[in-house]
């Protein structure tokens, strides 16, 4: 059973065809990152316009790469919540038109449910993207899912039948958002997650002790804005004192014990974020007895987060799963995947389906 999945919730125009909720036959994504880069963040109005330009082509490519036509499809699924409203509307309008023209059932999907489903998807063997960590056959229920992206930080217990208990989320900035903001303070461009991750590997994570807000609170809530502000003040102070070795700048004071490198700041910042994320994920697994933890969303690409979570999970006898990068970030395959499960559960939407910027998981 093949489903076309469409996602235009933020700054990626994405479409994919997935068979039986598992096999990714195609996964096409048009990134708008270059358009938004010069503004240092996603500009909603520009995102909508770019989606309009790209959507028809991206859907055709997804069908062509999967080697199917609309006649081979069982249903069309589209992200209709949460996200940028103008951006969401483009995908929803396209999906509705296609469902109407080709007389196919329509399913409106929650974007976060897509992310939570992503670790469960299998890539086509020919794409050779599966490492041992990504094989999902042993993924058990209930499991704990940590969704960390530019827009979301959410800790969820996932039950059989894709039912959820939301354990906690961020009270302010999302994890990816702080990576992007900190990258901005350090003059590293947008988006900043990957750059900071790379620099951090050359720095000392213990160089600066940044705060770990809410780490020890008796809940599953997160707060990242305090870390962000702390890094900002630290960077400004070091810069004023002429002690910051900027990115790419020759280290003119290698013997000065007070000098600080951008690599050390990146590593210390990353250590603080990862520490809190890992600590609470492990606590959730222990409290619920879950034997698996999944990691998803753009920040799931983070090398330190993957490594630390793996070590901590092993200590409590839990497995860790994360999807390949192409399924961590926004994509249509995760939407088609969860749609398959919902379709089996009887979900069908009317052609009056609308988009909404908010949308809770349960
Ligand atoms: O899931 P995604 O593509 O878009 C949203 O739905 O937000 O996530 C993008 C976010 C950005 O904030 C980006 O900086 C972050 O994921 N990111 C990373 C890494 N790669 C991407 N953050 C930390 N480490 C990385 N390696
Ligand atoms: Zn997302």
GROMACS .gro file of N, CA, C and O in nm, residues 290-356:
model
  268
  290UNK      N    1   1.070   0.182   2.977
  290UNK     CA    2   1.088   0.165   2.833
  290UNK      C    3   1.227   0.110   2.804
  290UNK      O    4   1.325   0.150   2.867
  291UNK      N    5   1.233   0.020   2.707
  291UNK     CA    6   1.360  -0.045   2.675
  291UNK      C    7   1.425   0.013   2.549
  291UNK      O    8   1.526  -0.039   2.500
  292UNK      N    9   1.365   0.116   2.495
  292UNK     CA   10   1.424   0.180   2.377
  292UNK      C   11   1.400   0.331   2.382
  292UNK      O   12   1.298   0.377   2.433
  293UNK      N   13   1.498   0.404   2.331
  293UNK     CA   14   1.486   0.551   2.321
  293UNK      C   15   1.512   0.587   2.176
  293UNK      O   16   1.611   0.542   2.117
  294UNK      N   17   1.424   0.667   2.118
  294UNK     CA   18   1.448   0.712   1.980
  294UNK      C   19   1.480   0.861   1.982
  294UNK      O   20   1.435   0.935   2.070
  295UNK      N   21   1.556   0.899   1.883
  295UNK     CA   22   1.604   1.036   1.873
  295UNK      C   23   1.566   1.085   1.734
  295UNK      O   24   1.595   1.018   1.635
  296UNK      N   25   1.499   1.201   1.727
  296UNK     CA   26   1.454   1.246   1.596
  296UNK      C   27   1.448   1.398   1.589
  296UNK      O   28   1.459   1.465   1.691
  297UNK      N   29   1.433   1.453   1.468
  297UNK     CA   30   1.439   1.599   1.448
  297UNK      C   31   1.580   1.637   1.406
  297UNK      O   32   1.674   1.558   1.420
  298UNK      N   33   1.597   1.758   1.356
  298UNK     CA   34   1.726   1.803   1.303
  298UNK      C   35   1.842   1.788   1.400
  298UNK      O   36   1.953   1.750   1.363
  299UNK      N   37   1.818   1.815   1.530
  299UNK     CA   38   1.926   1.808   1.629
  299UNK      C   39   1.966   1.663   1.658
  299UNK      O   40   2.074   1.637   1.713
  300UNK      N   41   1.885   1.569   1.615
  300UNK     CA   42   1.921   1.426   1.631
  300UNK      C   43   2.044   1.392   1.548
  300UNK      O   44   2.103   1.286   1.565
  301UNK      N   45   2.082   1.482   1.459
  301UNK     CA   46   2.205   1.462   1.381
  301UNK      C   47   2.328   1.489   1.466
  301UNK      O   48   2.440   1.456   1.427
  302UNK      N   49   2.308   1.550   1.582
  302UNK     CA   50   2.423   1.591   1.663
  302UNK      C   51   2.507   1.473   1.712
  302UNK      O   52   2.457   1.382   1.778
  303UNK      N   53   2.635   1.479   1.683
  303UNK     CA   54   2.721   1.364   1.712
  303UNK      C   55   2.735   1.339   1.862
  303UNK      O   56   2.732   1.225   1.907
  304UNK      N   57   2.746   1.447   1.941
  304UNK     CA   58   2.762   1.431   2.085
  304UNK      C   59   2.634   1.378   2.150
  304UNK      O   60   2.639   1.294   2.240
  305UNK      N   61   2.520   1.427   2.102
  305UNK     CA   62   2.392   1.381   2.156
  305UNK      C   63   2.376   1.232   2.130
  305UNK      O   64   2.338   1.155   2.218
  306UNK      N   65   2.405   1.190   2.008
  306UNK     CA   66   2.395   1.048   1.973
  306UNK      C   67   2.487   0.963   2.061
  306UNK      O   68   2.446   0.862   2.117
  307UNK      N   69   2.611   1.009   2.072
  307UNK     CA   70   2.711   0.931   2.145
  307UNK      C   71   2.677   0.924   2.294
  307UNK      O   72   2.680   0.817   2.355
  308UNK      N   73   2.646   1.039   2.355
  308UNK     CA   74   2.619   1.041   2.499
  308UNK      C   75   2.493   0.962   2.533
  308UNK      O   76   2.489   0.892   2.635
  309UNK      N   77   2.391   0.975   2.450
  309UNK     CA   78   2.267   0.903   2.477
  309UNK      C   79   2.291   0.752   2.470
  309UNK      O   80   2.240   0.676   2.552
  310UNK      N   81   2.371   0.716   2.374
  310UNK     CA   82   2.403   0.573   2.357
  310UNK      C   83   2.473   0.517   2.481
  310UNK      O   84   2.435   0.411   2.533
  311UNK      N   85   2.572   0.590   2.530
  311UNK     CA   86   2.646   0.545   2.648
  311UNK      C   87   2.552   0.533   2.769
  311UNK      O   88   2.548   0.431   2.838
  312UNK      N   89   2.474   0.640   2.792
  312UNK     CA   90   2.386   0.642   2.909
  312UNK      C   91   2.277   0.535   2.898
  312UNK      O   92   2.241   0.472   2.998
  313UNK      N   93   2.225   0.513   2.777
  313UNK     CA   94   2.118   0.415   2.759
  313UNK      C   95   2.171   0.274   2.780
  313UNK      O   96   2.103   0.190   2.840
  314UNK      N   97   2.292   0.251   2.733
  314UNK     CA   98   2.352   0.118   2.751
  314UNK      C   99   2.362   0.084   2.899
  314UNK      O  100   2.336  -0.029   2.939
  315UNK      N  101   2.395   0.187   2.979
  315UNK     CA  102   2.408   0.163   3.124
  315UNK      C  103   2.278   0.116   3.188
  315UNK      O  104   2.280   0.044   3.288
  316UNK      N  105   2.164   0.157   3.130
  316UNK     CA  106   2.037   0.112   3.190
  316UNK      C  107   1.972   0.001   3.106
  316UNK      O  108   1.855  -0.031   3.122
  317UNK      N  109   2.047  -0.052   3.011
  317UNK     CA  110   1.998  -0.164   2.932
  317UNK      C  111   1.895  -0.127   2.827
  317UNK      O  112   1.812  -0.209   2.787
  318UNK      N  113   1.897  -0.002   2.783
  318UNK     CA  114   1.802   0.041   2.679
  318UNK      C  115   1.874   0.061   2.546
  318UNK      O  116   1.993   0.096   2.543
  319UNK      N  117   1.802   0.039   2.436
  319UNK     CA  118   1.859   0.058   2.303
  319UNK      C  119   1.829   0.200   2.255
  319UNK      O  120   1.733   0.263   2.300
  320UNK      N  121   1.914   0.251   2.166
  320UNK     CA  122   1.891   0.384   2.109
  320UNK      C  123   1.876   0.371   1.958
  320UNK      O  124   1.954   0.302   1.894
  321UNK      N  125   1.774   0.437   1.903
  321UNK     CA  126   1.753   0.436   1.758
  321UNK      C  127   1.741   0.578   1.707
  321UNK      O  128   1.677   0.661   1.770
  322UNK      N  129   1.803   0.602   1.594
  322UNK     CA  130   1.781   0.732   1.528
  322UNK      C  131   1.782   0.709   1.378
  322UNK      O  132   1.849   0.618   1.328
  323UNK      N  133   1.706   0.790   1.306
  323UNK     CA  134   1.700   0.770   1.162
  323UNK      C  135   1.820   0.831   1.092
  323UNK      O  136   1.892   0.911   1.152
  324UNK      N  137   1.843   0.794   0.965
  324UNK     CA  138   1.948   0.862   0.890
  324UNK      C  139   1.913   1.010   0.877
  324UNK      O  140   1.797   1.048   0.892
  325UNK      N  141   2.013   1.091   0.850
  325UNK     CA  142   1.995   1.237   0.847
  325UNK      C  143   1.877   1.281   0.760
  325UNK      O  144   1.802   1.371   0.795
  326UNK      N  145   1.860   1.214   0.645
  326UNK     CA  146   1.754   1.255   0.551
  326UNK      C  147   1.615   1.236   0.612
  326UNK      O  148   1.517   1.293   0.565
  327UNK      N  149   1.606   1.155   0.718
  327UNK     CA  150   1.477   1.136   0.783
  327UNK      C  151   1.470   1.207   0.918
  327UNK      O  152   1.364   1.215   0.980
  328UNK      N  153   1.585   1.258   0.966
  328UNK     CA  154   1.585   1.337   1.090
  328UNK      C  155   1.524   1.473   1.064
  328UNK      O  156   1.441   1.522   1.140
  329UNK      N  157   1.568   1.537   0.957
  329UNK     CA  158   1.517   1.670   0.925
  329UNK      C  159   1.383   1.655   0.854
  329UNK      O  160   1.341   1.544   0.822
  330UNK      N  161   1.315   1.767   0.830
  330UNK     CA  162   1.180   1.761   0.776
  330UNK      C  163   1.176   1.687   0.642
  330UNK      O  164   1.261   1.710   0.555
  331UNK      N  165   1.077   1.600   0.628
  331UNK     CA  166   1.066   1.521   0.505
  331UNK      C  167   0.923   1.469   0.489
  331UNK      O  168   0.845   1.471   0.585
  332UNK      N  169   0.891   1.423   0.370
  332UNK     CA  170   0.756   1.372   0.344
  332UNK      C  171   0.740   1.227   0.380
  332UNK      O  172   0.628   1.179   0.404
  333UNK      N  173   0.852   1.153   0.389
  333UNK     CA  174   0.845   1.010   0.417
  333UNK      C  175   0.786   0.982   0.555
  333UNK      O  176   0.706   0.890   0.574
  334UNK      N  177   0.827   1.063   0.654
  334UNK     CA  178   0.776   1.040   0.789
  334UNK      C  179   0.625   1.068   0.794
  334UNK      O  180   0.553   1.005   0.873
  335UNK      N  181   0.578   1.158   0.709
  335UNK     CA  182   0.435   1.190   0.704
  335UNK      C  183   0.358   1.074   0.639
  335UNK      O  184   0.254   1.030   0.689
  336UNK      N  185   0.412   1.023   0.528
  336UNK     CA  186   0.348   0.909   0.462
  336UNK      C  187   0.352   0.786   0.553
  336UNK      O  188   0.260   0.705   0.555
  337UNK      N  189   0.459   0.773   0.631
  337UNK     CA  190   0.476   0.657   0.719
  337UNK      C  191   0.371   0.653   0.829
  337UNK      O  192   0.299   0.554   0.845
  338UNK      N  193   0.358   0.762   0.903
  338UNK     CA  194   0.260   0.763   1.012
  338UNK      C  195   0.118   0.761   0.955
  338UNK      O  196   0.025   0.705   1.013
  339UNK      N  197   0.103   0.820   0.835
  339UNK     CA  198  -0.029   0.820   0.770
  339UNK      C  199  -0.076   0.677   0.743
  339UNK      O  200  -0.195   0.647   0.755
  340UNK      N  201   0.017   0.590   0.709
  340UNK     CA  202  -0.018   0.449   0.685
  340UNK      C  203  -0.081   0.390   0.811
  340UNK      O  204  -0.184   0.322   0.807
  341UNK      N  205  -0.020   0.417   0.927
  341UNK     CA  206  -0.074   0.364   1.053
  341UNK      C  207  -0.212   0.422   1.083
  341UNK      O  208  -0.303   0.353   1.127
  342UNK      N  209  -0.225   0.552   1.056
  342UNK     CA  210  -0.354   0.620   1.083
  342UNK      C  211  -0.462   0.570   0.987
  342UNK      O  212  -0.579   0.561   1.023
  343UNK      N  213  -0.421   0.544   0.865
  343UNK     CA  214  -0.513   0.494   0.763
  343UNK      C  215  -0.568   0.358   0.808
  343UNK      O  216  -0.688   0.332   0.799
  344UNK      N  217  -0.479   0.274   0.861
  344UNK     CA  218  -0.521   0.143   0.911
  344UNK      C  219  -0.618   0.159   1.028
  344UNK      O  220  -0.703   0.076   1.050
  345UNK      N  221  -0.596   0.268   1.103
  345UNK     CA  222  -0.684   0.292   1.219
  345UNK      C  223  -0.815   0.358   1.177
  345UNK      O  224  -0.898   0.389   1.260
  346UNK      N  225  -0.828   0.387   1.045
  346UNK     CA  226  -0.955   0.440   0.995
  346UNK      C  227  -0.959   0.590   0.970
  346UNK      O  228  -1.064   0.644   0.935
  347UNK      N  229  -0.847   0.657   0.987
  347UNK     CA  230  -0.849   0.803   0.966
  347UNK      C  231  -0.873   0.838   0.819
  347UNK      O  232  -0.805   0.786   0.729
  348UNK      N  233  -0.967   0.926   0.793
  348UNK     CA  234  -0.989   0.986   0.661
  348UNK      C  235  -1.028   1.131   0.688
  348UNK      O  236  -1.106   1.157   0.780
  349UNK      N  237  -0.979   1.223   0.609
  349UNK     CA  238  -1.020   1.363   0.626
  349UNK      C  239  -1.103   1.408   0.507
  349UNK      O  240  -1.090   1.357   0.397
  350UNK      N  241  -1.187   1.509   0.534
  350UNK     CA  242  -1.269   1.567   0.429
  350UNK      C  243  -1.185   1.662   0.346
  350UNK      O  244  -1.079   1.707   0.390
  351UNK      N  245  -1.237   1.699   0.231
  351UNK     CA  246  -1.165   1.796   0.148
  351UNK      C  247  -1.173   1.936   0.208
  351UNK      O  248  -1.111   2.030   0.159
  352UNK      N  249  -1.249   1.948   0.317
  352UNK     CA  250  -1.254   2.077   0.388
  352UNK      C  251  -1.138   2.090   0.487
  352UNK      O  252  -1.129   2.188   0.560
  353UNK      N  253  -1.049   1.991   0.488
  353UNK     CA  254  -0.933   1.992   0.579
  353UNK      C  255  -0.863   2.129   0.577
  353UNK      O  256  -0.839   2.184   0.470
  354UNK      N  257  -0.831   2.178   0.696
  354UNK     CA  258  -0.764   2.308   0.703
  354UNK      C  259  -0.628   2.294   0.772
  354UNK      O  260  -0.601   2.195   0.837
  355UNK      N  261  -0.546   2.396   0.757
  355UNK     CA  262  -0.417   2.399   0.827
  355UNK      C  263  -0.432   2.480   0.954
  355UNK      O  264  -0.514   2.571   0.961
  356UNK      N  265  -0.353   2.444   1.056
  356UNK     CA  266  -0.353   2.524   1.178
  356UNK      C  267  -0.209   2.534   1.232
  356UNK      O  268  -0.137   2.435   1.228
   0.00000   0.00000   0.00000
